[in-house]
Amino acid sequence: MSESGRPLILLVDDVPANIDVLAGILRDEHDLMVATNGRKALELAHGPRTPDLVLLDVMMPDLDGFEVCRALQRDARTADVPVIFVTARDEVLDEQHGFEVGAVDYLTKPV
């Protein structure tokens, strides 16, 4: 939980419009951190405020969501933080891979 007592969610997507949609749904009852790339997501997740949940896009430049999820799982500080992929990739193999790297759920866009 964040300092406000509300769950802290890390939203990660390289498309600002997608972040706006998720933030619009979540902001009334959750505190939010936002990253538009994988490196920033890891920086925020490993910062002073560990998120309670990560909503993570798969297709991003630099580090894709699968790589970010693996990195979160490898770090003791974030290994127990649930990751839900929210992505346009809707192939069964993509979903299977998402679970293999540690996601607890896999949702396809549009949400």
PDB file of C-alpha atoms in Angstrom:
ATOM      1  CA  MET A   1       0.000   0.000   0.000  1.00  0.00           C
ATOM      2  CA  SER A   2       1.109   3.517  -0.616  1.00  0.00           C
ATOM      3  CA  GLU A   3       1.371   6.189   2.043  1.00  0.00           C
ATOM      4  CA  SER A   4      -2.253   7.149   1.353  1.00  0.00           C
ATOM      5  CA  GLY A   5      -3.392   3.637   2.245  1.00  0.00           C
ATOM      6  CA  ARG A   6      -4.531   3.034  -1.332  1.00  0.00           C
ATOM      7  CA  PRO A   7      -2.977   0.349  -3.527  1.00  0.00           C
ATOM      8  CA  LEU A   8      -0.099   1.616  -5.667  1.00  0.00           C
ATOM      9  CA  ILE A   9      -0.209   0.535  -9.312  1.00  0.00           C
ATOM     10  CA  LEU A  10       2.623   0.945 -11.808  1.00  0.00           C
ATOM     11  CA  LEU A  11       1.253   1.524 -15.329  1.00  0.00           C
ATOM     12  CA  VAL A  12       3.729   0.802 -18.109  1.00  0.00           C
ATOM     13  CA  ASP A  13       2.951   1.532 -21.763  1.00  0.00           C
ATOM     14  CA  ASP A  14       4.798   3.443 -24.455  1.00  0.00           C
ATOM     15  CA  VAL A  15       1.542   4.892 -25.830  1.00  0.00           C
ATOM     16  CA  PRO A  16       0.312   7.798 -23.685  1.00  0.00           C
ATOM     17  CA  ALA A  17      -3.306   7.299 -24.805  1.00  0.00           C
ATOM     18  CA  ASN A  18      -3.255   3.764 -23.382  1.00  0.00           C
ATOM     19  CA  ILE A  19      -1.941   5.080 -20.065  1.00  0.00           C
ATOM     20  CA  ASP A  20      -4.680   7.726 -20.056  1.00  0.00           C
ATOM     21  CA  VAL A  21      -7.373   5.050 -20.471  1.00  0.00           C
ATOM     22  CA  LEU A  22      -6.030   2.883 -17.645  1.00  0.00           C
ATOM     23  CA  ALA A  23      -5.382   5.873 -15.395  1.00  0.00           C
ATOM     24  CA  GLY A  24      -8.921   7.098 -15.975  1.00  0.00           C
ATOM     25  CA  ILE A  25     -10.275   3.754 -14.809  1.00  0.00           C
ATOM     26  CA  LEU A  26      -7.968   3.412 -11.796  1.00  0.00           C
ATOM     27  CA  ARG A  27      -7.125   6.853 -10.404  1.00  0.00           C
ATOM     28  CA  ASP A  28     -10.162   7.266  -8.133  1.00  0.00           C
ATOM     29  CA  GLU A  29      -9.278   4.299  -5.934  1.00  0.00           C
ATOM     30  CA  HIS A  30      -5.553   3.747  -6.528  1.00  0.00           C
ATOM     31  CA  ASP A  31      -2.319   5.686  -6.439  1.00  0.00           C
ATOM     32  CA  LEU A  32      -0.493   5.475  -9.751  1.00  0.00           C
ATOM     33  CA  MET A  33       3.055   5.573 -11.018  1.00  0.00           C
ATOM     34  CA  VAL A  34       3.562   5.792 -14.777  1.00  0.00           C
ATOM     35  CA  ALA A  35       6.392   4.702 -17.056  1.00  0.00           C
ATOM     36  CA  THR A  36       6.526   4.915 -20.835  1.00  0.00           C
ATOM     37  CA  ASN A  37       9.409   2.477 -21.237  1.00  0.00           C
ATOM     38  CA  GLY A  38      10.851  -0.594 -19.580  1.00  0.00           C
ATOM     39  CA  ARG A  39      13.893   1.060 -18.044  1.00  0.00           C
ATOM     40  CA  LYS A  40      11.786   3.719 -16.330  1.00  0.00           C
ATOM     41  CA  ALA A  41       9.405   0.992 -15.124  1.00  0.00           C
ATOM     42  CA  LEU A  42      12.253  -0.878 -13.431  1.00  0.00           C
ATOM     43  CA  GLU A  43      13.599   2.350 -11.947  1.00  0.00           C
ATOM     44  CA  LEU A  44      10.188   3.176 -10.434  1.00  0.00           C
ATOM     45  CA  ALA A  45       9.534  -0.383  -9.240  1.00  0.00           C
ATOM     46  CA  HIS A  46      12.899  -0.496  -7.480  1.00  0.00           C
ATOM     47  CA  GLY A  47      12.538   2.990  -6.024  1.00  0.00           C
ATOM     48  CA  PRO A  48      11.352   3.991  -2.576  1.00  0.00           C
ATOM     49  CA  ARG A  49       7.722   3.033  -3.326  1.00  0.00           C
ATOM     50  CA  THR A  50       7.311  -0.574  -4.415  1.00  0.00           C
ATOM     51  CA  PRO A  51       4.093  -1.024  -6.390  1.00  0.00           C
ATOM     52  CA  ASP A  52       1.353  -3.396  -5.256  1.00  0.00           C
ATOM     53  CA  LEU A  53       0.607  -4.291  -8.894  1.00  0.00           C
ATOM     54  CA  VAL A  54       2.188  -3.724 -12.314  1.00  0.00           C
ATOM     55  CA  LEU A  55       0.065  -3.348 -15.448  1.00  0.00           C
ATOM     56  CA  LEU A  56       2.564  -3.900 -18.232  1.00  0.00           C
ATOM     57  CA  ASP A  57       2.471  -3.605 -22.010  1.00  0.00           C
ATOM     58  CA  VAL A  58       4.456  -6.169 -23.996  1.00  0.00           C
ATOM     59  CA  MET A  59       5.448  -4.202 -27.092  1.00  0.00           C
ATOM     60  CA  MET A  60       7.786  -1.388 -26.112  1.00  0.00           C
ATOM     61  CA  PRO A  61      11.072  -0.143 -27.532  1.00  0.00           C
ATOM     62  CA  ASP A  62      14.301  -0.916 -25.730  1.00  0.00           C
ATOM     63  CA  LEU A  63      13.108  -3.409 -23.066  1.00  0.00           C
ATOM     64  CA  ASP A  64       9.890  -5.201 -23.945  1.00  0.00           C
ATOM     65  CA  GLY A  65       7.367  -6.192 -21.313  1.00  0.00           C
ATOM     66  CA  PHE A  66       8.604  -9.780 -21.147  1.00  0.00           C
ATOM     67  CA  GLU A  67      12.106  -8.543 -20.267  1.00  0.00           C
ATOM     68  CA  VAL A  68      10.728  -6.148 -17.661  1.00  0.00           C
ATOM     69  CA  CYS A  69       8.667  -8.915 -16.073  1.00  0.00           C
ATOM     70  CA  ARG A  70      11.695 -11.218 -15.925  1.00  0.00           C
ATOM     71  CA  ALA A  71      13.756  -8.465 -14.278  1.00  0.00           C
ATOM     72  CA  LEU A  72      11.029  -7.841 -11.705  1.00  0.00           C
ATOM     73  CA  GLN A  73      10.842 -11.555 -10.918  1.00  0.00           C
ATOM     74  CA  ARG A  74      14.630 -11.809 -10.447  1.00  0.00           C
ATOM     75  CA  ASP A  75      14.778  -9.011  -7.867  1.00  0.00           C
ATOM     76  CA  ALA A  76      13.828  -9.930  -4.291  1.00  0.00           C
ATOM     77  CA  ARG A  77      12.243  -6.487  -3.776  1.00  0.00           C
ATOM     78  CA  THR A  78       9.735  -6.995  -6.594  1.00  0.00           C
ATOM     79  CA  ALA A  79       9.531 -10.767  -7.043  1.00  0.00           C
ATOM     80  CA  ASP A  80       6.199 -10.917  -5.197  1.00  0.00           C
ATOM     81  CA  VAL A  81       4.611  -7.972  -7.025  1.00  0.00           C
ATOM     82  CA  PRO A  82       1.900  -9.311  -9.358  1.00  0.00           C
ATOM     83  CA  VAL A  83       2.299  -8.409 -13.021  1.00  0.00           C
ATOM     84  CA  ILE A  84      -0.626  -8.307 -15.429  1.00  0.00           C
ATOM     85  CA  PHE A  85       0.168  -7.889 -19.090  1.00  0.00           C
ATOM     86  CA  VAL A  86      -2.176  -5.492 -20.893  1.00  0.00           C
ATOM     87  CA  THR A  87      -1.283  -5.789 -24.554  1.00  0.00           C
ATOM     88  CA  ALA A  88      -2.484  -5.884 -28.136  1.00  0.00           C
ATOM     89  CA  ARG A  89      -0.573  -9.141 -28.672  1.00  0.00           C
ATOM     90  CA  ASP A  90      -3.327 -11.720 -28.678  1.00  0.00           C
ATOM     91  CA  GLU A  91      -1.609 -14.872 -29.900  1.00  0.00           C
ATOM     92  CA  VAL A  92      -1.787 -17.930 -27.652  1.00  0.00           C
ATOM     93  CA  LEU A  93       2.015 -18.245 -27.696  1.00  0.00           C
ATOM     94  CA  ASP A  94       2.385 -14.643 -26.498  1.00  0.00           C
ATOM     95  CA  GLU A  95      -0.002 -15.304 -23.622  1.00  0.00           C
ATOM     96  CA  GLN A  96       1.779 -18.532 -22.746  1.00  0.00           C
ATOM     97  CA  HIS A  97       5.121 -16.729 -22.770  1.00  0.00           C
ATOM     98  CA  GLY A  98       3.689 -14.039 -20.494  1.00  0.00           C
ATOM     99  CA  PHE A  99       2.805 -16.646 -17.891  1.00  0.00           C
ATOM    100  CA  GLU A 100       6.182 -18.351 -18.303  1.00  0.00           C
ATOM    101  CA  VAL A 101       8.021 -15.125 -17.421  1.00  0.00           C
ATOM    102  CA  GLY A 102       5.918 -14.633 -14.301  1.00  0.00           C
ATOM    103  CA  ALA A 103       2.695 -12.773 -15.094  1.00  0.00           C
ATOM    104  CA  VAL A 104      -0.406 -13.556 -13.050  1.00  0.00           C
ATOM    105  CA  ASP A 105      -2.756 -12.582 -15.880  1.00  0.00           C
ATOM    106  CA  TYR A 106      -2.717 -11.564 -19.529  1.00  0.00           C
ATOM    107  CA  LEU A 107      -5.327  -9.155 -20.893  1.00  0.00           C
ATOM    108  CA  THR A 108      -5.653  -8.073 -24.499  1.00  0.00           C
ATOM    109  CA  LYS A 109      -6.458  -4.531 -25.584  1.00  0.00           C
ATOM    110  CA  PRO A 110      -8.798  -2.858 -25.797  1.00  0.00           C
ATOM    111  CA  VAL A 111      -9.457  -3.158 -22.087  1.00  0.00           C
TER     112      VAL A 111
END
